[in-house]
Coordinates of C-alpha atoms and ligand atoms in Angstrom, one line a residue:
X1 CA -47.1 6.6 -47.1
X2 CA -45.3 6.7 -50.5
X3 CA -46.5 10.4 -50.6
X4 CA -44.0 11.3 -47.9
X5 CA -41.6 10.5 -50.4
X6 CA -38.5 12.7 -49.2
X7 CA -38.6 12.5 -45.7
X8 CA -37.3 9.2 -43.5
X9 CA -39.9 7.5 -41.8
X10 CA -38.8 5.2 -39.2
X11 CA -41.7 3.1 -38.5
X12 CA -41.9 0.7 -35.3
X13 CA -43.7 -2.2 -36.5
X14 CA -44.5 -5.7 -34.7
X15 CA -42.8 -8.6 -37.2
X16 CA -46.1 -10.1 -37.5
X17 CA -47.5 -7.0 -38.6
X18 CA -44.8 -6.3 -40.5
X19 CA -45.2 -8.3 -43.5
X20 CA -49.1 -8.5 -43.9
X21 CA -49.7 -4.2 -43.2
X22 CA -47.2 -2.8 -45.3
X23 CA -47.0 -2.5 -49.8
X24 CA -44.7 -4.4 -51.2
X25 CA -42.1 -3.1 -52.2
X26 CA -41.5 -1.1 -49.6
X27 CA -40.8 2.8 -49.7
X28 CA -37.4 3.6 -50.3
X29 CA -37.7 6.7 -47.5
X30 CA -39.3 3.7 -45.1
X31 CA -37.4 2.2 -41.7
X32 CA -38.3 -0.3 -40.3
X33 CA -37.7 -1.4 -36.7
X34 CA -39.1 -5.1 -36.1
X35 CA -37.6 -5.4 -32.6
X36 CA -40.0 -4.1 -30.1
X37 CA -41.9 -7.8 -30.3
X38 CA -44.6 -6.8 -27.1
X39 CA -46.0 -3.4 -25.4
X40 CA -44.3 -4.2 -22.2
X41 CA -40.5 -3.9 -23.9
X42 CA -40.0 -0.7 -23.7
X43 CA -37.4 0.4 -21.0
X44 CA -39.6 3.0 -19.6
X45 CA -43.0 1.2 -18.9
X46 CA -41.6 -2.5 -19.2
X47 CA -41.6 -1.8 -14.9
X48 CA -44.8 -0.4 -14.9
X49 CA -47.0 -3.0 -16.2
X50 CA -48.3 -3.9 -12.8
X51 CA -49.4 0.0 -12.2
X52 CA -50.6 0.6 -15.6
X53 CA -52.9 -3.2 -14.7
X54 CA -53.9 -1.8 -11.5
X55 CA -54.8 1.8 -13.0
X56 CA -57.0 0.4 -15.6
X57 CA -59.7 -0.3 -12.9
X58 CA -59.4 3.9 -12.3
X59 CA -59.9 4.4 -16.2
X60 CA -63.7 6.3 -17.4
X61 CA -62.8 4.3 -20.5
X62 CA -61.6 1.5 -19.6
X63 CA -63.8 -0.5 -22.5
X64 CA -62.0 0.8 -24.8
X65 CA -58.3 0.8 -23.4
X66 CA -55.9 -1.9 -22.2
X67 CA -53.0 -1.6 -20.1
X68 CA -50.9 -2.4 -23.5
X69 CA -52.5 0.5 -24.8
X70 CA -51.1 2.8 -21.9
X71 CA -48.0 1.2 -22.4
X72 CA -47.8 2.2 -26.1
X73 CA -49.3 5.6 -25.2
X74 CA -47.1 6.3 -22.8
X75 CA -43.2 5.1 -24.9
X76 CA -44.2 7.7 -27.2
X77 CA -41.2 10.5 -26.2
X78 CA -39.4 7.6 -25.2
X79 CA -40.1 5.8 -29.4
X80 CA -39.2 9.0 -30.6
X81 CA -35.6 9.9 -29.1
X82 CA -35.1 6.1 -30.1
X83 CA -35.8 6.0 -33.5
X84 CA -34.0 9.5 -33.7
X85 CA -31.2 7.7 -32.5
X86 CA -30.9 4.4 -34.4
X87 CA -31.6 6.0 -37.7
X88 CA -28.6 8.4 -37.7
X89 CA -26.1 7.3 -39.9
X90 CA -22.6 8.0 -38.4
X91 CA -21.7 9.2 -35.0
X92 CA -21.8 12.8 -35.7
X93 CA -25.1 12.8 -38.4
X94 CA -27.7 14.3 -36.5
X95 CA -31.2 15.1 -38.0
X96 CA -32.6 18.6 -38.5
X97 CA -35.8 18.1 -37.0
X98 CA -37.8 14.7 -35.9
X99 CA -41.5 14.1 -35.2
X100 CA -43.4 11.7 -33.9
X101 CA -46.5 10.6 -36.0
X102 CA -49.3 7.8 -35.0
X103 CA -49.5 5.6 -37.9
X104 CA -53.0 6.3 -38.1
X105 CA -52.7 10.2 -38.9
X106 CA -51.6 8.7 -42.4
X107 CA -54.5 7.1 -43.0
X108 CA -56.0 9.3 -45.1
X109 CA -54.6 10.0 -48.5
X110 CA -55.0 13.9 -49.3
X111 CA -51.4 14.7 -49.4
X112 CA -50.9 11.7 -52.5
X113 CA -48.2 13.3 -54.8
X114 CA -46.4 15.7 -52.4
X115 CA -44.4 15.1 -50.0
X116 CA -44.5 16.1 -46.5
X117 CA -44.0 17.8 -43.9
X118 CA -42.4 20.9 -46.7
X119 CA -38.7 21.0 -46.4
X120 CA -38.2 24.7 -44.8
X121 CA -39.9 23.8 -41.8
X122 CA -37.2 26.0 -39.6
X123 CA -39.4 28.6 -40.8
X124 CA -41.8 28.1 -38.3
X125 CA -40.0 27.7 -35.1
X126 CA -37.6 31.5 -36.6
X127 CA -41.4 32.9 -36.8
X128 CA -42.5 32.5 -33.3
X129 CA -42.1 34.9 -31.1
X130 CA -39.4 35.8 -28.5
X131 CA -40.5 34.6 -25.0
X132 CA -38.1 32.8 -22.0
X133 CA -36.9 30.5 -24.1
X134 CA -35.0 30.8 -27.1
X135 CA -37.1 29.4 -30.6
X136 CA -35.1 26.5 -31.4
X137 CA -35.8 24.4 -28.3
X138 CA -39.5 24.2 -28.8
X139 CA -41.8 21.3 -29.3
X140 CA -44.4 21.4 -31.5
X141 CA -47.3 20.1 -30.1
X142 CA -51.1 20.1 -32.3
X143 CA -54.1 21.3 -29.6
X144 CA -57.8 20.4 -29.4
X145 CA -60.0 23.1 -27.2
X146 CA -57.3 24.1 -25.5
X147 CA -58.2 28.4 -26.2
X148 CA -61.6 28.7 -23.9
X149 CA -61.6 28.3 -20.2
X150 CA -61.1 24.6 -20.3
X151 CA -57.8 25.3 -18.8
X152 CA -59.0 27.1 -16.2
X153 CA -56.5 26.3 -13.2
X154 CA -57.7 24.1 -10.9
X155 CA -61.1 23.2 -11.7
X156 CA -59.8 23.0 -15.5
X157 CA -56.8 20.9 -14.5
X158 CA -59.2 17.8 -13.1
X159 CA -61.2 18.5 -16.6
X160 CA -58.0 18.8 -18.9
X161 CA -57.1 15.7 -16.9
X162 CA -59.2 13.8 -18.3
X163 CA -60.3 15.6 -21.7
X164 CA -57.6 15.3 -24.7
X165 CA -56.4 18.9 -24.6
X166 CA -53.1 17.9 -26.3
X167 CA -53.7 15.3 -29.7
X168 CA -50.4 13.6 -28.5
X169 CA -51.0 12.1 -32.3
X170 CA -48.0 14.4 -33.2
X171 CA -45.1 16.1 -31.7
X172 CA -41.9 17.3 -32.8
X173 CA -38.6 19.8 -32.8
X174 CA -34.8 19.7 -33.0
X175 CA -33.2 16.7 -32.1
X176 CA -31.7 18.5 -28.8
X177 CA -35.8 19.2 -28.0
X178 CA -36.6 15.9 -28.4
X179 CA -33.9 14.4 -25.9
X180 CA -35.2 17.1 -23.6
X181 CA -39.4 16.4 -24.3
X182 CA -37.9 12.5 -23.8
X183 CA -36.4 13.1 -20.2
X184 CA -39.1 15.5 -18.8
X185 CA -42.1 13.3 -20.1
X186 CA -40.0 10.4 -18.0
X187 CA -39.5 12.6 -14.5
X188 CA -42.9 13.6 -14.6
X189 CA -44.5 10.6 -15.4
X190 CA -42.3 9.3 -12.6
X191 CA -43.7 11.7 -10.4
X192 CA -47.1 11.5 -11.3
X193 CA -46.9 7.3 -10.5
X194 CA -45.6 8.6 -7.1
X195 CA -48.4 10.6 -5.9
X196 CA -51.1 7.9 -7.8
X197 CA -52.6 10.5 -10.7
X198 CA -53.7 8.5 -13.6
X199 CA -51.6 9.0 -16.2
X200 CA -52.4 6.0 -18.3
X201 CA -53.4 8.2 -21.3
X202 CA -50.5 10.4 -22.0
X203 CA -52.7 12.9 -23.3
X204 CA -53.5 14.0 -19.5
X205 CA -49.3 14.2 -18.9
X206 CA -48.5 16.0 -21.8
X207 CA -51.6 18.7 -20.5
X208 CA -50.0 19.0 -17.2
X209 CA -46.8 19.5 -18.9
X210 CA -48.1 22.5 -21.4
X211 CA -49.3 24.2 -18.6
X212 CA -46.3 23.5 -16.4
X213 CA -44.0 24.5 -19.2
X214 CA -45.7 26.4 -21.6
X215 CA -42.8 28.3 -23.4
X216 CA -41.7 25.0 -24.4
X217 CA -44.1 24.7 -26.7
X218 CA -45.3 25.8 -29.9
X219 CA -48.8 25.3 -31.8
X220 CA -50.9 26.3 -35.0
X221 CA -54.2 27.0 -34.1
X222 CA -57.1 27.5 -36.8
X223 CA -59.5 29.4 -34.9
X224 CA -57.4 31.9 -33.4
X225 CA -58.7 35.6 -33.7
X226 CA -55.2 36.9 -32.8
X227 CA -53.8 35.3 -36.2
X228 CA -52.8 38.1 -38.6
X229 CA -54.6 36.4 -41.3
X230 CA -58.1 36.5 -39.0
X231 CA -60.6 38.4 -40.9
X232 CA -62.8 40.4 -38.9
X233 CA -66.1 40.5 -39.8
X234 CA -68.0 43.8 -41.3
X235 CA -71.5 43.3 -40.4
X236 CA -74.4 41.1 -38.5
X237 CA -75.0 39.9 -41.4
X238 CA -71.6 37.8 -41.8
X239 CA -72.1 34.7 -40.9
X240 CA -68.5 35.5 -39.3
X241 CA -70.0 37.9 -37.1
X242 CA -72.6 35.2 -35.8
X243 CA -69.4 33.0 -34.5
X244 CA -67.2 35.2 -33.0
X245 CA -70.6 36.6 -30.6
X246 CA -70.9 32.5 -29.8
X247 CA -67.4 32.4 -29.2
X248 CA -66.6 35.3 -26.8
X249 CA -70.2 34.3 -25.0
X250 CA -71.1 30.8 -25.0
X251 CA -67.2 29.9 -25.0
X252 CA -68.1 26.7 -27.0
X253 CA -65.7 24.9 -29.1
X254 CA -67.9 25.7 -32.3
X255 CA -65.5 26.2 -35.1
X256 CA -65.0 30.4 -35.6
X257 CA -63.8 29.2 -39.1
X258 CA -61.1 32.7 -37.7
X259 CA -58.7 31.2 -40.9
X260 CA -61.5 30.1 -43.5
X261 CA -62.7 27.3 -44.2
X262 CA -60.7 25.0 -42.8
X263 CA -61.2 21.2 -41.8
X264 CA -60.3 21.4 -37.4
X265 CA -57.5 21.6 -35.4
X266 CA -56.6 18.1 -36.8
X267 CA -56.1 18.7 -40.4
X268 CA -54.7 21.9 -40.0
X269 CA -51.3 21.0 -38.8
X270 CA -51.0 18.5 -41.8
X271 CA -52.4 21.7 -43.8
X272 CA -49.7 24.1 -41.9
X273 CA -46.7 21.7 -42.7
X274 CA -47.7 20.8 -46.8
X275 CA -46.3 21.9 -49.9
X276 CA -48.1 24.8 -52.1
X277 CA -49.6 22.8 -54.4
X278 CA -50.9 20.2 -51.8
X279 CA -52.4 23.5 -49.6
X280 CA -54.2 24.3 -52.8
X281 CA -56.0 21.4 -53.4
X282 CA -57.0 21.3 -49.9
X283 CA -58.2 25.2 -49.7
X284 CA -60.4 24.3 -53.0
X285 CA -61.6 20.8 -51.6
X286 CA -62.7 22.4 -48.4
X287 CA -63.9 25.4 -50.0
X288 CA -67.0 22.9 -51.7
X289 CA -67.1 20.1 -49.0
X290 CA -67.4 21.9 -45.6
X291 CA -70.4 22.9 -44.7
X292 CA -72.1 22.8 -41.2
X293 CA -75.9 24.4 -40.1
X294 CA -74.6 27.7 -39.5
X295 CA -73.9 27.9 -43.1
X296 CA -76.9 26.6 -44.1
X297 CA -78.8 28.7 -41.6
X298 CA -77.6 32.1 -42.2
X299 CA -76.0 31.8 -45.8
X300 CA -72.9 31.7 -47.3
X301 CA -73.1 28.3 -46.9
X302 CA -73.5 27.2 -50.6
X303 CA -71.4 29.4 -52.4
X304 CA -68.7 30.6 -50.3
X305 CA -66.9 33.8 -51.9
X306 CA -62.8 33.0 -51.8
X307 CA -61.9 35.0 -49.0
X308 CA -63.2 31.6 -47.1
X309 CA -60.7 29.7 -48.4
X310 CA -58.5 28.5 -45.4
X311 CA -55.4 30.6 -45.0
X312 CA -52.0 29.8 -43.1
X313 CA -51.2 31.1 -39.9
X314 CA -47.8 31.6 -37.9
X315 CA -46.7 29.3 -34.7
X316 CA -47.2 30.5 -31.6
X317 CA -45.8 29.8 -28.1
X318 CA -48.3 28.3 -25.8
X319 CA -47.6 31.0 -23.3
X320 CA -48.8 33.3 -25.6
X321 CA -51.3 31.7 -26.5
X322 CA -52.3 30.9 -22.8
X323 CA -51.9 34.7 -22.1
X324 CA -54.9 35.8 -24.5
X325 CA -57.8 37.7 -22.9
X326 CA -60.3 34.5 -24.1
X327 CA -58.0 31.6 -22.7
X328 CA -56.6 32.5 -18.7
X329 CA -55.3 36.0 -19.1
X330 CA -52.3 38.4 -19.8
X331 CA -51.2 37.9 -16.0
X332 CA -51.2 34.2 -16.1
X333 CA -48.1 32.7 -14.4
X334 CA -47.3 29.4 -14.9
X335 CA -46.3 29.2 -11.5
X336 CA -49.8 28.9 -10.2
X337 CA -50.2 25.8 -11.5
X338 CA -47.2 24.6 -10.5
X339 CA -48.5 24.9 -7.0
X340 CA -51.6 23.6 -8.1
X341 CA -50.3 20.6 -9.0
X342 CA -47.8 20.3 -5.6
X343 CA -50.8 21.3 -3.6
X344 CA -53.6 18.3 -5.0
X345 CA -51.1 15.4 -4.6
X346 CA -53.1 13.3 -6.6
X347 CA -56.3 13.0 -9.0
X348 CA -58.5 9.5 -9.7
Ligands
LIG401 C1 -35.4 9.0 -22.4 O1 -35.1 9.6 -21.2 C2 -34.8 8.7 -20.1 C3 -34.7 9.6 -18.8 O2 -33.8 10.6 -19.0 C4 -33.5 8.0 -20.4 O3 -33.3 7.1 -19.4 C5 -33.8 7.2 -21.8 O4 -32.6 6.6 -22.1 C6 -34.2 8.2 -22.9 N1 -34.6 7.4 -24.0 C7 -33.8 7.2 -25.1 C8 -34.4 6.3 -26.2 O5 -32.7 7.7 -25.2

């Protein structure tokens, strides 16, 4: 976590966690907040904990979740607009932009010696484009799968229910989109508990709420063939050419490697948002390491040329990104789902 080394973290932390996890000394750019002592003490599930009990019996997963886990899951926005809050210093301080990170995207180590996310990160909310809503009040919101037909409206909405669509591992904007992500996760998770959908993943909220609301929010996806920096490819025998046919026809999430070679949807926000030098080392380290049987199958697997190496895109809105031929369409209206979601009531 040192490698973070110029940006605040504010880390929630159980006291008896507290002094066995964490290096001694601590980080100077480290916060920590000791007083959230149980799962159940945050003001906006600390009510639900008979539901989230009760829901557990609806969960596919339920061997691997607990009720504390939902309620964890699901204080997320509420952690977020929190921490914002108690580490201003001074009434009027306010912070430029805040994200939310699960400790566990820092496990790994690759950005050691930089420090992260890179300072002009206004950059990429002034680069999207134009749509209903002005840039600024835009979350930022990493996707898995979420470019094929897997959101196909109703049908997709019981699947995108239940698959993880959003990562929900990160999120982020201006502290004014923050408040707002805060208060609409709340109503809608409020509404959601009305009508008895199973919302004890968040993952499944935060989908309904990209769909919903789609111009409030912004992504960087790695296998987008709309990205300027797509390379097309220039014959059948590019091994490009190969995955962009399995893309448009067998609508499989196989990697269209569209920006290089680049390590999945995952990584590449952490890719997006690091300095030069750290982007280098990653471009070269993935250049050598990834390989998958396509690669070995029809070449270029072994000694990629450098026009593999994994290139940066630009944000986009979901709407837009929504509105692509290969996802639901230029004519999608949000609206539709929005009746959708009035007309099924409820999912189990
Ligand atoms: C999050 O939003 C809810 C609903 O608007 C509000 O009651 C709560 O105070 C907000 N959380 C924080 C930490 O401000």
């Amino acid at each position: 976590m040192a490698a973070t080394r110029n940006t605040p973290v504010y880390l929630f932390i159980l006291p008896t966690l507290a002094s066995s996890l964490l290096p001694s000394p601590l980080p100077s750019n480290l916060i920590l907040d000791t007083t959230i002592t149980d799962g159940w003490q945050h003001p906006p599930v600390a009510r639900l904990e008979q539901r989230f009990k009760d829901m557990h019996r609806l969960d596919r997963e339920k061997k691997i979740h607990s009720p504390e886990l939902y309620a964890i899951w699901n204080a997320k926005p509420w952690l977020t607009e929190e921490g914002m809050r108690k580490s201003r210093s001074g009434e009027k301080f306010e912070w430029d932009y805040v994200f939310w990170a699960d400790a566990g995207s820092f496990r790994d180590t690759w950005y050691n010696g930089g420090s992260w996310p890179l300072p002009k990160i206004r950059r990429t909310w002034e680069k999207v484009g134009e749509d209903e809503m002005d840039t600024e009040h835009k979350v930022f919101l990493p996707l898995q799968h979420a470019t094929t037909k897997e959101l196909e409206l109703e049908g997709g909405l019981r699947r995108s229910y239940r698959r993880g669509n959003s990562e929900a591992s990160f999120f982020g904007g201006s502290p004014s989109t923050i408040r707002w992500f805060n208060s609409t996760f709340d109503a809608y998770r409020n509404f959601y508990m009305s009508r008895s959908f199973f919302i004890g993943k968040e993952q499944p909220l935060l989908n309904s709420l990209i769909l919903l609301l789609p111009s409030r929010f912004i992504r960087v996806h790695v296998n987008d063939p709309y990205a300027p920096a797509y390379i097309h490819p220039n014959s059948m025998l590019d091994h490009r050419w190969l995955r962009s046919i399995m893309r448009r026809y067998l609508r499989s999430f196989y990697e269209t490697r569209a920006l290089g070679r680049c390590r999945g949807e995952y990584m590449y926000y952490q890719f997006f948002f690091a300095d030069k030098h750290t982007r280098q080392r990653l471009q070269d380290m993935w250049l050598s390491d990834l390989h998958d049987s396509w690669d070995h199958w029809f070449g270029g697997g072994e000694n990629p040329g450098g026009s593999e190496k994994c290139r940066t895109t630009r944000a986009i809105s979901l709407l837009e990104a929504f509105r692509k031929d290969d996802v639901l369409g230029p004519n999608w209206d949000p609206a539709t789902y929005r009746s959708i979601v009035v007309r099924l009531g409820g999912i189990r």
